[in-house]
XYZ file of C-alpha atoms in Angstrom:
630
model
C 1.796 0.358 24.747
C -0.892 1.662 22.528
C -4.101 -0.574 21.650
C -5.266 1.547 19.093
C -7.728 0.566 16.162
C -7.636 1.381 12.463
C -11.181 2.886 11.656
C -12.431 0.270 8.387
C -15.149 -0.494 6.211
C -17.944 1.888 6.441
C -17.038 3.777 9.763
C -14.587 5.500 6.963
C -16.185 7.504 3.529
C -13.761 8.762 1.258
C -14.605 12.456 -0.332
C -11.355 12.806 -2.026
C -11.929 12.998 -5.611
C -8.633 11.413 -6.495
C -8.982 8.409 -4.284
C -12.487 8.130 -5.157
C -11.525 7.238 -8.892
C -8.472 5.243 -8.591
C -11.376 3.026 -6.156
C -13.951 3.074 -8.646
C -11.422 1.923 -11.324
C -10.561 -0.724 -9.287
C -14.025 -1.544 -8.740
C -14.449 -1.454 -12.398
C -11.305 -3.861 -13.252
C -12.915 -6.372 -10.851
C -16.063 -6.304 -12.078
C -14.814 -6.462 -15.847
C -12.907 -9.911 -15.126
C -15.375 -12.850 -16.386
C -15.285 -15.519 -13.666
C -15.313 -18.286 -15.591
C -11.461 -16.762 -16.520
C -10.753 -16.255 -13.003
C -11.793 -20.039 -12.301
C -10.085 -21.656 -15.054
C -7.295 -23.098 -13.087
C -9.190 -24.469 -10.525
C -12.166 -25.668 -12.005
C -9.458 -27.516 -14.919
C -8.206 -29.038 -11.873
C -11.366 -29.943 -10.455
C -12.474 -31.972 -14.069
C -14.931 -29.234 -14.284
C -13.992 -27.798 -17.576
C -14.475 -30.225 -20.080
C -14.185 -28.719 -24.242
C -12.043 -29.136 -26.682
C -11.854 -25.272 -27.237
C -10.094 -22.264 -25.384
C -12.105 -19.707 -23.558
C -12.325 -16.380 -24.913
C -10.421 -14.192 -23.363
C -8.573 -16.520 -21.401
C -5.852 -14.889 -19.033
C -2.263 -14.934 -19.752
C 0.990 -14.535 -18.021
C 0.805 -16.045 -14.297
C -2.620 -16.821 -14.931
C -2.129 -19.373 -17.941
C -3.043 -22.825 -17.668
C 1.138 -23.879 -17.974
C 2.345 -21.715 -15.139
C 2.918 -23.398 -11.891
C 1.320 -20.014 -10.374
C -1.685 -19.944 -11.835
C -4.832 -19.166 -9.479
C -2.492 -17.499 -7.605
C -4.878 -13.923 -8.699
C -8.137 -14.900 -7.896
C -7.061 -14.994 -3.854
C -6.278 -11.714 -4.466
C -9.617 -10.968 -6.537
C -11.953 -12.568 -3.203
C -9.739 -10.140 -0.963
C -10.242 -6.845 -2.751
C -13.807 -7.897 -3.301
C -14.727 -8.240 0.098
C -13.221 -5.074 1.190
C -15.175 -3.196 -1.637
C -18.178 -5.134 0.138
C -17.196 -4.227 3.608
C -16.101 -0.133 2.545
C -19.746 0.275 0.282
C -21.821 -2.456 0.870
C -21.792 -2.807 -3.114
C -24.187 -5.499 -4.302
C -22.630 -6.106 -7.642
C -19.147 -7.469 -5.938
C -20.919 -9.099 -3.700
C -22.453 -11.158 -5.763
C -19.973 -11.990 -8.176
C -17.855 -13.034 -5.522
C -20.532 -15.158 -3.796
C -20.820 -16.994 -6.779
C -17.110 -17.838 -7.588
C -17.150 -19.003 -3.522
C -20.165 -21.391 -5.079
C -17.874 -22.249 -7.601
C -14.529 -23.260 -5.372
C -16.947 -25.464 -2.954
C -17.851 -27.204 -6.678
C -14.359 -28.111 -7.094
C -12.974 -28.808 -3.635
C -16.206 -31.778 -3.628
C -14.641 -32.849 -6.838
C -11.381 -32.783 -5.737
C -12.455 -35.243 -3.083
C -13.529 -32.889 -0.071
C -10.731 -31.119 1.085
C -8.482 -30.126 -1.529
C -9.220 -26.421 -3.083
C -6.256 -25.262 -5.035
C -6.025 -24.050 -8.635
C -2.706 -26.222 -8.487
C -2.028 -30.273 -8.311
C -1.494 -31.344 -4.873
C 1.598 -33.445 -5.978
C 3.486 -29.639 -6.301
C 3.535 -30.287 -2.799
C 4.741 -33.517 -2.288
C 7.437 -32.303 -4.773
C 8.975 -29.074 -2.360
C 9.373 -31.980 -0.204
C 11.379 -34.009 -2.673
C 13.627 -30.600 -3.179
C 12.323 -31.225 -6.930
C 11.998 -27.453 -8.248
C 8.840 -26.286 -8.513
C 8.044 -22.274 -8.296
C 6.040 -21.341 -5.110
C 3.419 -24.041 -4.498
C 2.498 -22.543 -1.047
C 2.596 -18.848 -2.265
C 0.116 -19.648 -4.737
C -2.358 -21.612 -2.371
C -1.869 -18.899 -0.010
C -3.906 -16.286 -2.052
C -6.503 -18.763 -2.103
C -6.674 -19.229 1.438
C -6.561 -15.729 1.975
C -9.584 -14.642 -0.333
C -11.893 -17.008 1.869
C -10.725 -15.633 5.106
C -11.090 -12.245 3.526
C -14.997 -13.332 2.176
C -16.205 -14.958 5.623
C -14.670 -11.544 8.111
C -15.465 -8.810 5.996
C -17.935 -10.162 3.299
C -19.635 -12.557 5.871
C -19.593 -15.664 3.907
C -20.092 -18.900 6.150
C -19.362 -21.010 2.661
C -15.517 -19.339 1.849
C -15.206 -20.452 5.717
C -15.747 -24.001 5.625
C -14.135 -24.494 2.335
C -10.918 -23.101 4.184
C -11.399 -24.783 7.345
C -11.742 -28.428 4.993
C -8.547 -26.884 2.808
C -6.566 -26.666 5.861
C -6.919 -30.321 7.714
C -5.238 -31.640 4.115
C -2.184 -29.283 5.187
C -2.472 -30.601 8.679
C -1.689 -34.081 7.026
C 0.652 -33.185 4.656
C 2.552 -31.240 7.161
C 2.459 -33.807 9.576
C 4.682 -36.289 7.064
C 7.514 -34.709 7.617
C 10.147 -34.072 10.624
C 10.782 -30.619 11.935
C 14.086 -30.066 10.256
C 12.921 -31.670 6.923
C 10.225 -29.223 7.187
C 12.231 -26.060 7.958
C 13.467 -27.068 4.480
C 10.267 -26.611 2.522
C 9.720 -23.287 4.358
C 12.707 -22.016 1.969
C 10.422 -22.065 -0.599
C 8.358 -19.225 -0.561
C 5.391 -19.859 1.217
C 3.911 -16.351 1.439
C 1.563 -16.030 4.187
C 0.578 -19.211 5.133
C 1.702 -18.801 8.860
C -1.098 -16.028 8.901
C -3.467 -18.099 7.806
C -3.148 -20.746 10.207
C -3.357 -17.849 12.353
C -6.512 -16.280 11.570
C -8.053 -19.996 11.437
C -7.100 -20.700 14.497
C -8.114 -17.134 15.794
C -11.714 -17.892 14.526
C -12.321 -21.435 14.499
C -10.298 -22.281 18.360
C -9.056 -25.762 16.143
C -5.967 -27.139 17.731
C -4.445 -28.383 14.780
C -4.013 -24.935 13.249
C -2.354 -23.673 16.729
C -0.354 -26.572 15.904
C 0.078 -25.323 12.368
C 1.493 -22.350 13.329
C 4.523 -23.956 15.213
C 5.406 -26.029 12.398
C 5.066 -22.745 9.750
C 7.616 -20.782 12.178
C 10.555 -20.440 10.124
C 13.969 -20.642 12.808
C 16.606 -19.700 10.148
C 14.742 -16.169 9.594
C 12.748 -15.617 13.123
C 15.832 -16.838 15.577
C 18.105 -14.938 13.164
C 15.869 -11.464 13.799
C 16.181 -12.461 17.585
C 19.693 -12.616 17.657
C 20.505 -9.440 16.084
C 21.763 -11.186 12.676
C 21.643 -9.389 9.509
C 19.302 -12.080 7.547
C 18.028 -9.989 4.651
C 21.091 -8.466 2.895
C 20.254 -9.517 -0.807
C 17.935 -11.833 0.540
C 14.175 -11.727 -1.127
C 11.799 -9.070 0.556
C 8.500 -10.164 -0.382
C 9.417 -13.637 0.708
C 10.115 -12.785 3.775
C 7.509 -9.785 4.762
C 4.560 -11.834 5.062
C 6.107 -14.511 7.057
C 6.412 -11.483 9.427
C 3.152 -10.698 8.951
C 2.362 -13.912 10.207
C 4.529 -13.137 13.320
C 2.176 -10.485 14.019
C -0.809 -12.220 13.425
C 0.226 -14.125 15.752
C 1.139 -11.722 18.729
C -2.633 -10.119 17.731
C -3.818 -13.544 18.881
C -1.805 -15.636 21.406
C -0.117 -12.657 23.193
C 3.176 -13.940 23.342
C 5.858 -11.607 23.507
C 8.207 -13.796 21.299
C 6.498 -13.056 18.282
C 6.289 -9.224 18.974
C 9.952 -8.812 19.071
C 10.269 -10.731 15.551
C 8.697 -8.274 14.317
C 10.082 -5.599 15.909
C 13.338 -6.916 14.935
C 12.253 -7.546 11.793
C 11.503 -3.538 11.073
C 14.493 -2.182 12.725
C 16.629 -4.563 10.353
C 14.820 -3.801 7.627
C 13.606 0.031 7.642
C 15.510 1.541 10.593
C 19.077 0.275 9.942
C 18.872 -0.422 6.087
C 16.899 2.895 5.627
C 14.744 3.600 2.460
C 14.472 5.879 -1.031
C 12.954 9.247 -0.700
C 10.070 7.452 -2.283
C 9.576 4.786 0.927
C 10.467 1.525 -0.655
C 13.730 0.119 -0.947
C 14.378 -2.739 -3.245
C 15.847 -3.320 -5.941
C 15.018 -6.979 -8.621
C 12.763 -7.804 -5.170
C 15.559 -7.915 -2.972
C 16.836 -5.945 0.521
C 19.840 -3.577 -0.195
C 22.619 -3.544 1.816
C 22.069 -1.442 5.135
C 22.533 2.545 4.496
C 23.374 2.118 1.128
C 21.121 1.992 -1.432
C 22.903 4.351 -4.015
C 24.445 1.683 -6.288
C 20.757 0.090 -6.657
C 18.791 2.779 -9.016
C 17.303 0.658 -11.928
C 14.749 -0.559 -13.558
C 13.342 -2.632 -11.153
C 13.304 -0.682 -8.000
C 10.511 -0.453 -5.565
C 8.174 -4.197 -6.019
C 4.413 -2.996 -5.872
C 4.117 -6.044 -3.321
C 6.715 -5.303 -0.858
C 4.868 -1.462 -0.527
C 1.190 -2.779 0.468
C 2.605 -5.280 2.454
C 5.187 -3.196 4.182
C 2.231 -0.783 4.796
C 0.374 -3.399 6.466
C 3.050 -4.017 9.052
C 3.491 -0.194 9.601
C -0.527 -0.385 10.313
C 0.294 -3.365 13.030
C 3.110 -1.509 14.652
C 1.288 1.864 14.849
C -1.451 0.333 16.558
C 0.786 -1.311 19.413
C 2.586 1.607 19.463
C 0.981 5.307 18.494
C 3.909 6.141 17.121
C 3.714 8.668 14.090
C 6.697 7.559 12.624
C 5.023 4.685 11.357
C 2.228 6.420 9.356
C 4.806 9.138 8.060
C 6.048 6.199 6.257
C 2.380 4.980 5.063
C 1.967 8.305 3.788
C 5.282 7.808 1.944
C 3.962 4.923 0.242
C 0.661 5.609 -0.442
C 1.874 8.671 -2.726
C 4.709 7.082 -4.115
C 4.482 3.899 -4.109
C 0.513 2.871 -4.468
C -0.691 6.238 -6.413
C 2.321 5.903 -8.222
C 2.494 2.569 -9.241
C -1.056 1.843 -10.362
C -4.589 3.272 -12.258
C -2.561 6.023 -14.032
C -4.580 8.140 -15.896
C -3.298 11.272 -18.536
C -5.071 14.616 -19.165
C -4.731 15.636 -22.883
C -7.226 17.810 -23.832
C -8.178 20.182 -26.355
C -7.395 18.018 -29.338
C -3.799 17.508 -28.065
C -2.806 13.857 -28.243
C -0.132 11.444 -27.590
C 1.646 8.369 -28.994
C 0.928 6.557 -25.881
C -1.877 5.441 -24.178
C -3.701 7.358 -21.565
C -4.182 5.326 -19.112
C -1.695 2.774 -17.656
C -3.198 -0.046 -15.077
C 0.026 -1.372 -12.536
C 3.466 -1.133 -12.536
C 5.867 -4.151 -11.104
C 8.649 -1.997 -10.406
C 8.846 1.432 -9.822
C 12.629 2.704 -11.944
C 14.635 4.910 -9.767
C 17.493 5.356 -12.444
C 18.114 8.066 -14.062
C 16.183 8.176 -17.690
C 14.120 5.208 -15.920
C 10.370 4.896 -17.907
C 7.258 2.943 -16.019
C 6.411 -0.510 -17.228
C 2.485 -0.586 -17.471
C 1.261 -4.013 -17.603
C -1.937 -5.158 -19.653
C -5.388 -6.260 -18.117
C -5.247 -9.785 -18.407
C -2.051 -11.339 -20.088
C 0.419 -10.433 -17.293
C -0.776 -10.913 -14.088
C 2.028 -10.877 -11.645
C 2.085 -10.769 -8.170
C 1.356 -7.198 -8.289
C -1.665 -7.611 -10.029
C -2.902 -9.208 -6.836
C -1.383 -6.278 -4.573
C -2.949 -3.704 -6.988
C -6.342 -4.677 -6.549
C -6.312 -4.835 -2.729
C -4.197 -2.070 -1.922
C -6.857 0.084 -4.313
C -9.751 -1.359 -2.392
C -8.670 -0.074 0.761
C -8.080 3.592 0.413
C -10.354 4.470 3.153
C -7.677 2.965 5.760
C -4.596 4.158 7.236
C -6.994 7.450 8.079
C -8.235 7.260 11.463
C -7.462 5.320 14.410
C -9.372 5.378 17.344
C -8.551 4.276 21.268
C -10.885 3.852 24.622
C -10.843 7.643 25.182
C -8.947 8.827 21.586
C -9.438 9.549 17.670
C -6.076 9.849 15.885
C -6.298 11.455 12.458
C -3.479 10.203 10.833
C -3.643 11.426 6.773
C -4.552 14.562 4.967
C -7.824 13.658 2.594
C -11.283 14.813 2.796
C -13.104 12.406 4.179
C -15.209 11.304 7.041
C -15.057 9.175 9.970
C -18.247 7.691 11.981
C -17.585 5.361 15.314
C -17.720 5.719 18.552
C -15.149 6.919 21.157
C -16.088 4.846 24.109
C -19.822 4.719 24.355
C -19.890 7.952 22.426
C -20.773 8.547 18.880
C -18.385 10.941 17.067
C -18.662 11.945 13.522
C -15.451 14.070 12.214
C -15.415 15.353 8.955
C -11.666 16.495 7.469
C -12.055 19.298 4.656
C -9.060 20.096 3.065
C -8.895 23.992 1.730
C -7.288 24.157 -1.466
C -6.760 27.834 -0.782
C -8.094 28.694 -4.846
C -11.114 30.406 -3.874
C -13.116 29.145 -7.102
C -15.431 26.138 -8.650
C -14.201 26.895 -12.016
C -13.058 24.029 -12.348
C -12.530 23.019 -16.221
C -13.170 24.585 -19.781
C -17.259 23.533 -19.640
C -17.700 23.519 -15.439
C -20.583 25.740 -14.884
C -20.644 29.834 -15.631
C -21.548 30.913 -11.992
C -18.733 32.087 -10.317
C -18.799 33.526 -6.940
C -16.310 36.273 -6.127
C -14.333 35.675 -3.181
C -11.529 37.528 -1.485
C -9.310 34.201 -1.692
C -8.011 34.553 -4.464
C -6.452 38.134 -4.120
C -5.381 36.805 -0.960
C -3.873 33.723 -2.705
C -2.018 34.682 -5.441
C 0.569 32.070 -5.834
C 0.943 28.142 -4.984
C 0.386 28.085 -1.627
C 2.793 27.290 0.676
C 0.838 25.399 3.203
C -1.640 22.782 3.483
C -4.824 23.537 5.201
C -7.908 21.587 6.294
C -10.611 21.669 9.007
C -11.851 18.974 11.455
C -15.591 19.425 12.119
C -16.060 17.298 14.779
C -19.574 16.323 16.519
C -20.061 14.575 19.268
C -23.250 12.875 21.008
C -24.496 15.041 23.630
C -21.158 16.423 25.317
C -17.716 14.082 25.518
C -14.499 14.668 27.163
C -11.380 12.729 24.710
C -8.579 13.722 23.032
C -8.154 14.139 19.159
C -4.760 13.614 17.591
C -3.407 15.162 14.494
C -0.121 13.528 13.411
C 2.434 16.442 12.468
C 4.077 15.214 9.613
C 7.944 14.703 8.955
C 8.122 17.092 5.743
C 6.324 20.396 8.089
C 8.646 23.586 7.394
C 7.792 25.636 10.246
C 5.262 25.679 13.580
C 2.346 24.393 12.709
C -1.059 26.620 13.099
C -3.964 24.737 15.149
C -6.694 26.528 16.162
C -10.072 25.028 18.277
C -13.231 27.063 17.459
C -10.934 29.899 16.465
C -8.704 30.024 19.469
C -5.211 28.821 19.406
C -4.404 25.089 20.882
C -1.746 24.651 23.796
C -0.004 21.500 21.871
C 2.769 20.181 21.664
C 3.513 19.871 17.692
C 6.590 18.712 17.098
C 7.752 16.914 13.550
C 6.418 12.647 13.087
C 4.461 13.139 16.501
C 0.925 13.852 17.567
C -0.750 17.234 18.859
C -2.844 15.625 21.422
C -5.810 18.029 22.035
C -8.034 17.155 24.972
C -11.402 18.600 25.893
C -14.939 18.474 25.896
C -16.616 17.966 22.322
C -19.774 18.631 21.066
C -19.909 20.628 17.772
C -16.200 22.102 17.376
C -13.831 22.647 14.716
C -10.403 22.393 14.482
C -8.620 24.611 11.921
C -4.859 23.264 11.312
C -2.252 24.634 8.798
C 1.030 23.291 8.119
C 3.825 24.847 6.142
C 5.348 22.955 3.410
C 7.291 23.756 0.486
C 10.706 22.388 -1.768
C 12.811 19.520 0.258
C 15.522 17.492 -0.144
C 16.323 14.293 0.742
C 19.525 12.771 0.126
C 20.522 8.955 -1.338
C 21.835 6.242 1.370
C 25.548 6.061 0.112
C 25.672 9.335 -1.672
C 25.555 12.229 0.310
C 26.104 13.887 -3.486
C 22.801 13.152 -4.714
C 19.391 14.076 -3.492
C 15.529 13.798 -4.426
C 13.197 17.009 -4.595
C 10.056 16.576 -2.912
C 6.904 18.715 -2.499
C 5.864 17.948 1.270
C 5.324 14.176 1.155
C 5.649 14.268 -2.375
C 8.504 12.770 -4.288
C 9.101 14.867 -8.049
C 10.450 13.715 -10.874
C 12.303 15.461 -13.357
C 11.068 15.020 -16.671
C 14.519 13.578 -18.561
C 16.065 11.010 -20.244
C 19.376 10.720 -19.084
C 21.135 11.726 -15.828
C 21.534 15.019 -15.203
C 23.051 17.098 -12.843
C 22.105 20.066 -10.851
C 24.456 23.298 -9.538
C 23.296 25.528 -7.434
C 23.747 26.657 -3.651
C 24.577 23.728 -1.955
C 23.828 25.085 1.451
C 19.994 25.800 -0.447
C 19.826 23.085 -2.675
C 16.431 23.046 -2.606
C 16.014 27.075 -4.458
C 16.690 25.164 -7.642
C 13.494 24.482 -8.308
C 10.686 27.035 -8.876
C 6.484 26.719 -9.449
C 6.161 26.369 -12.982
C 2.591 26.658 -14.685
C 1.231 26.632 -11.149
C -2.916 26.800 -11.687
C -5.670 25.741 -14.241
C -8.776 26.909 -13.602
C -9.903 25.890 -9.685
C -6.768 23.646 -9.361
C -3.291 24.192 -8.115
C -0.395 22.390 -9.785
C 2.061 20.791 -8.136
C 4.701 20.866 -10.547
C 8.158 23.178 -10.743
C 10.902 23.782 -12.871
C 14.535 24.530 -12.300
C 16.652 27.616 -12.885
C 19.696 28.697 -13.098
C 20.438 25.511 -15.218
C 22.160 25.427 -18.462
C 19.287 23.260 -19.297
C 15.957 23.750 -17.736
C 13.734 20.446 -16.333
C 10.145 20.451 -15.803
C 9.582 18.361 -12.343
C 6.190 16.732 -11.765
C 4.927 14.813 -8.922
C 5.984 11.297 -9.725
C 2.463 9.698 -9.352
C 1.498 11.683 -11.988
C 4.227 10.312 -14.259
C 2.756 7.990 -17.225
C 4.738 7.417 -20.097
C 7.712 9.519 -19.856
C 11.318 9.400 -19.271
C 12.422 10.498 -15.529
C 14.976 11.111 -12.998
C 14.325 11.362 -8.947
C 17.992 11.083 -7.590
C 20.260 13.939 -9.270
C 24.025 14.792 -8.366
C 23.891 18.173 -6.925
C 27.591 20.679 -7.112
C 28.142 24.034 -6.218
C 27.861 26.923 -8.429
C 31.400 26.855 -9.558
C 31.009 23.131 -10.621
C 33.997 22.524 -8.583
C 32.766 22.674 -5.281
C 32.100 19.747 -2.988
C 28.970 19.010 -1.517
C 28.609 19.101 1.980
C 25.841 17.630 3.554
């Protein structure tokens, strides 16, 4: 077993320029939120907001005063905060957030000491009475969450206490009922309360949140995982996915083996036997498909926001007990189709060409796999589902998922520039990872800078390139012997090139594994290529339809209505070709088919705004007649 650790806040500095603005739009969006909006449910339940008039600009959708979810975002809000805070060190966040804490402490004395929600405590009392009420504990969750988050990585004692008080009225509450009434109320979504009595316990040693935890383990889903059942068919995924997070919480701090195999279990039955889209994610209206079949699920409602960042986070906990590379494969999955692809789009019309939609769009809910499927892009403040909440963390933490270190190991695990500073044992170790874009130019648009410096690159670059490249500069203090580890990635076409200060490596390097290189550092630099190109990957439940993707990239064919593709079926992939491959400094990822009686322009599908698409098309042989064989 591995006991690996992802590298975090400011051991990790994002240089990629794309990442880099989806953060600082996220930053942005924060920062633009007035608090007294993100307060209003709790300090109207506190007594605190006394006028006869409404606020301006008051928040709609989950957030207004007559949903029973309201104050759910906020949570969410603290969280991405404080990891902004832990990645930058960014005073502005800091202190908005510090004040809001200020704020919650306000209300929870008001409230009578203890009780801190944006929500009436009698919501509770009500799950209990099997009246219907929508997610009492899912909401409070958030809450509890965002102070956790502000006292570890925003080190706020305040958020702490207010939690610590918070949680001794759910030791009570809890305590009213017997075990199987209580199993009861855990049917109703409780998000990730069992990791919060985790992490409470973890950092405060209380007994009654050790006792917590037993009474938040959920039988009907954990002992159904244990013995092999299949309890998410149909059932709701992000219901379910941070009560397994809790699970592993829970390993991270007791140790016992019990709660390791739940969530073992949990993945097999969820990503290893069920498998996923070409995209990573797999619902469909926030529910598990059936097991290896997924085709008669393409809609409009495919792929929840939520169940991606959360799924990721689980990857992140099983990568780290195990090393495995299969497990970041599938982060990298997600983070470019699911994340990138589902929030802070942003257009490029230029040149006095314009468009009848907007050019930016903030979040999607859902991510359509249908054919002729168009992205929903929800407004800043009168929507505010879940999402919302997943959006604004999942954009605040960009600079994870890249390196993970061990006692006598640094694994680089995705393909970005950026930088990592820690320590490998008692040694400090700075690596910096430069992609090569292989363009050989800084021209990079219409009114960049005249000088341009001639270079042999681009004669010896002609076309899209059909690799990715990048260097590791690695420097070590004085002279260390460990091992760095560069994950090969599922979608490689070909061996894979490594080279250590110019001489080839003797690796291993086979596909979702890691080249394990092993030596004494001190200034070196690893030079890695890997091929990529064209793929396909092929729907669960119809071997007759396939995705194109462009290494880890899914495409999407720009279309609105289903339409299918002939071709080579032994080459399926030779359909499409590089269409309008490079402006200025910048390769384009984006292709076009031939041999079509209609052409299709295919662009990545993160880069998809406004417009009608396809992913999944039925492929037949050139005849039209001809089966498809997989």
């Amino acid at each position: 077993m591995s006991n690996l650790k992802m590298a975090k806040g400011r051991q990790v500095k994002i240089l990629d320029p794309e990442l880099i603005r989806r953060r600082e739009e996220n930053k942005k969006y924060l920062l633009e939120l007035e608090n007294e909006n993100l307060l209003l449910p709790y300090t109207l339940e506190a007594g605190l907001y006394k006028t006869s008039e409404l606020p301006t600009g008051i928040h709609g959708g989950w957030e207004s005063p007559l949903c029973e979810l309201r104050g759910h975002f906020l949570g969410h809000w603290l969280s991405a905060a404080a990891m902004h805070y832990e990645a930058s060190g960014n005073r502005m966040v800091k202190a908005k957030a510090d004040e809001i804490v200020d704020i919650l402490e306000r209300c929870q004395k008001e409230n009578g000491g203890r009780w801190a929600a944006s929500i009436p405590e009698k919501y509770f009392y009500w799950i209990g009475n099997k009246k219907r009420i929508w997610a009492p504990q899912y909401t409070v969750h958030k809450t509890f969450m965002g102070l956790i988050d502000m006292y570890e990585l925003a080190n706020n004692e305040k958020a702490l206490e207010i939690a610590v008080r918070f949680g001794e009225w759910f030791y009570d509450w809890s305590g009213r009922y017997t075990k199987e009434q209580f199993q009861g109320i855990l049917d109703v979504e409780t998000g990730g309360m069992l990791e919060i009595w985790v992490l409470l316990y973890k950092i405060t040693g209380k007994s009654m949140f050790r006792e917590l935890m037993d009474r938040y383990y959920r039988c009907d889903l954990f002992d159904g995982l244990l013995e092999g059942r299949d309890v998410l068919t149909n059932m709701h995924a992000n219901t379910t996915i941070p009560e397994v997070l809790g699970a592993a919480a829970a390993y991270e701090v007791t140790g016992e083996e019990k709660w390791l195999e739940i969530v073992n279990a949990y993945w097999n039955m969820a990503v290893t036997k069920r498998g996923t889209y070409a995209t990573g994610g797999q619902t469909c209206g926030e529910i598990w498909s059936p097991k290896m079949y997924l085709a008669n699920r393409l809609g409009d409602k495919n792929q929840e926001h939520c169940t991606v960042y959360n799924m990721m986070r689980l990857a992140d906990f099983l990568f780290r007990r195990t090393g495995d590379a299969a497990y970041m494969d599938y982060w990298e999955r997600n983070l470019y189709n699911g994340i990138m692809a589902q929030g802070y789009w942003r257009g490029s019309f230029t040149h006095g060409r314009k468009s009848m939609y907007p050019e930016e769009g903030l979040l999607t809910y859902f991510l359509p796999l249908r054919a002729g499927g168009q992205k929903g892009w929800s407004s800043r403040t009168q929507d505010f589902f879940c999402c919302h909440g997943s959006l604004v963390q999942a954009n605040a933490a960009h600079n994870t998922g890249m390196y993970y270190a061990g006692e006598d190991s640094l694994y680089v695990c995705q393909y970005f520039d950026s930088e990592y500073r820690g320590k490998i044992g008692n040694t400090a170790v700075i690596v910096q990872e430069k992609i090569n874009s292989l363009s050989g130019s800084e021209h990079l648009s219409s009114d960049s800078p005249g000088r341009q410096k001639i270079t042999d690159v681009t004669a010896r670059q002609p076309f899209h390139p059909d690799r990715l490249v990048f260097d590791l500069e690695i420097e070590a203090e004085g002279e260390k012997e460990f091992s760095i580890c560069i994950r090969i990635p599922w979608w490689i076409q070909g061996n894979p090139v490594i080279l250590v200060d110019g001489q080839a490596a003797d690796v291993e390097a086979e596909k979702s594994s890691f080249a394990r290189i092993k030596k004494v550092w001190s200034r070196n630099i690893i030079h890695i290529e890997f091929p990529r190109g064209i793929h396909v990957e092929y729907l669960p439940g119809r071997p007759d339809m396939a995705a194109y993707l462009d290494g880890p990239v899914v495409l999407a064919g720009l279309c609105g209505e289903e339409r299918t593709l002939y071709g080579d079926l032994q080459e399926p992939e030779k359909i499409l070709v590089s269409d309008n491959e490079r402006e200025w400094a910048y390769w384009q990822n984006t292709y076009k088919t031939i041999g079509q009686d209609r052409g299709i322009r295919f662009v990545p599908l993160y880069q998809v705004g406004y417009e009608e698409y396809q992913v999944y098309f039925p492929l037949k042989g050139k005849n039209h007649d001809l089966p498809l064989e997989k």
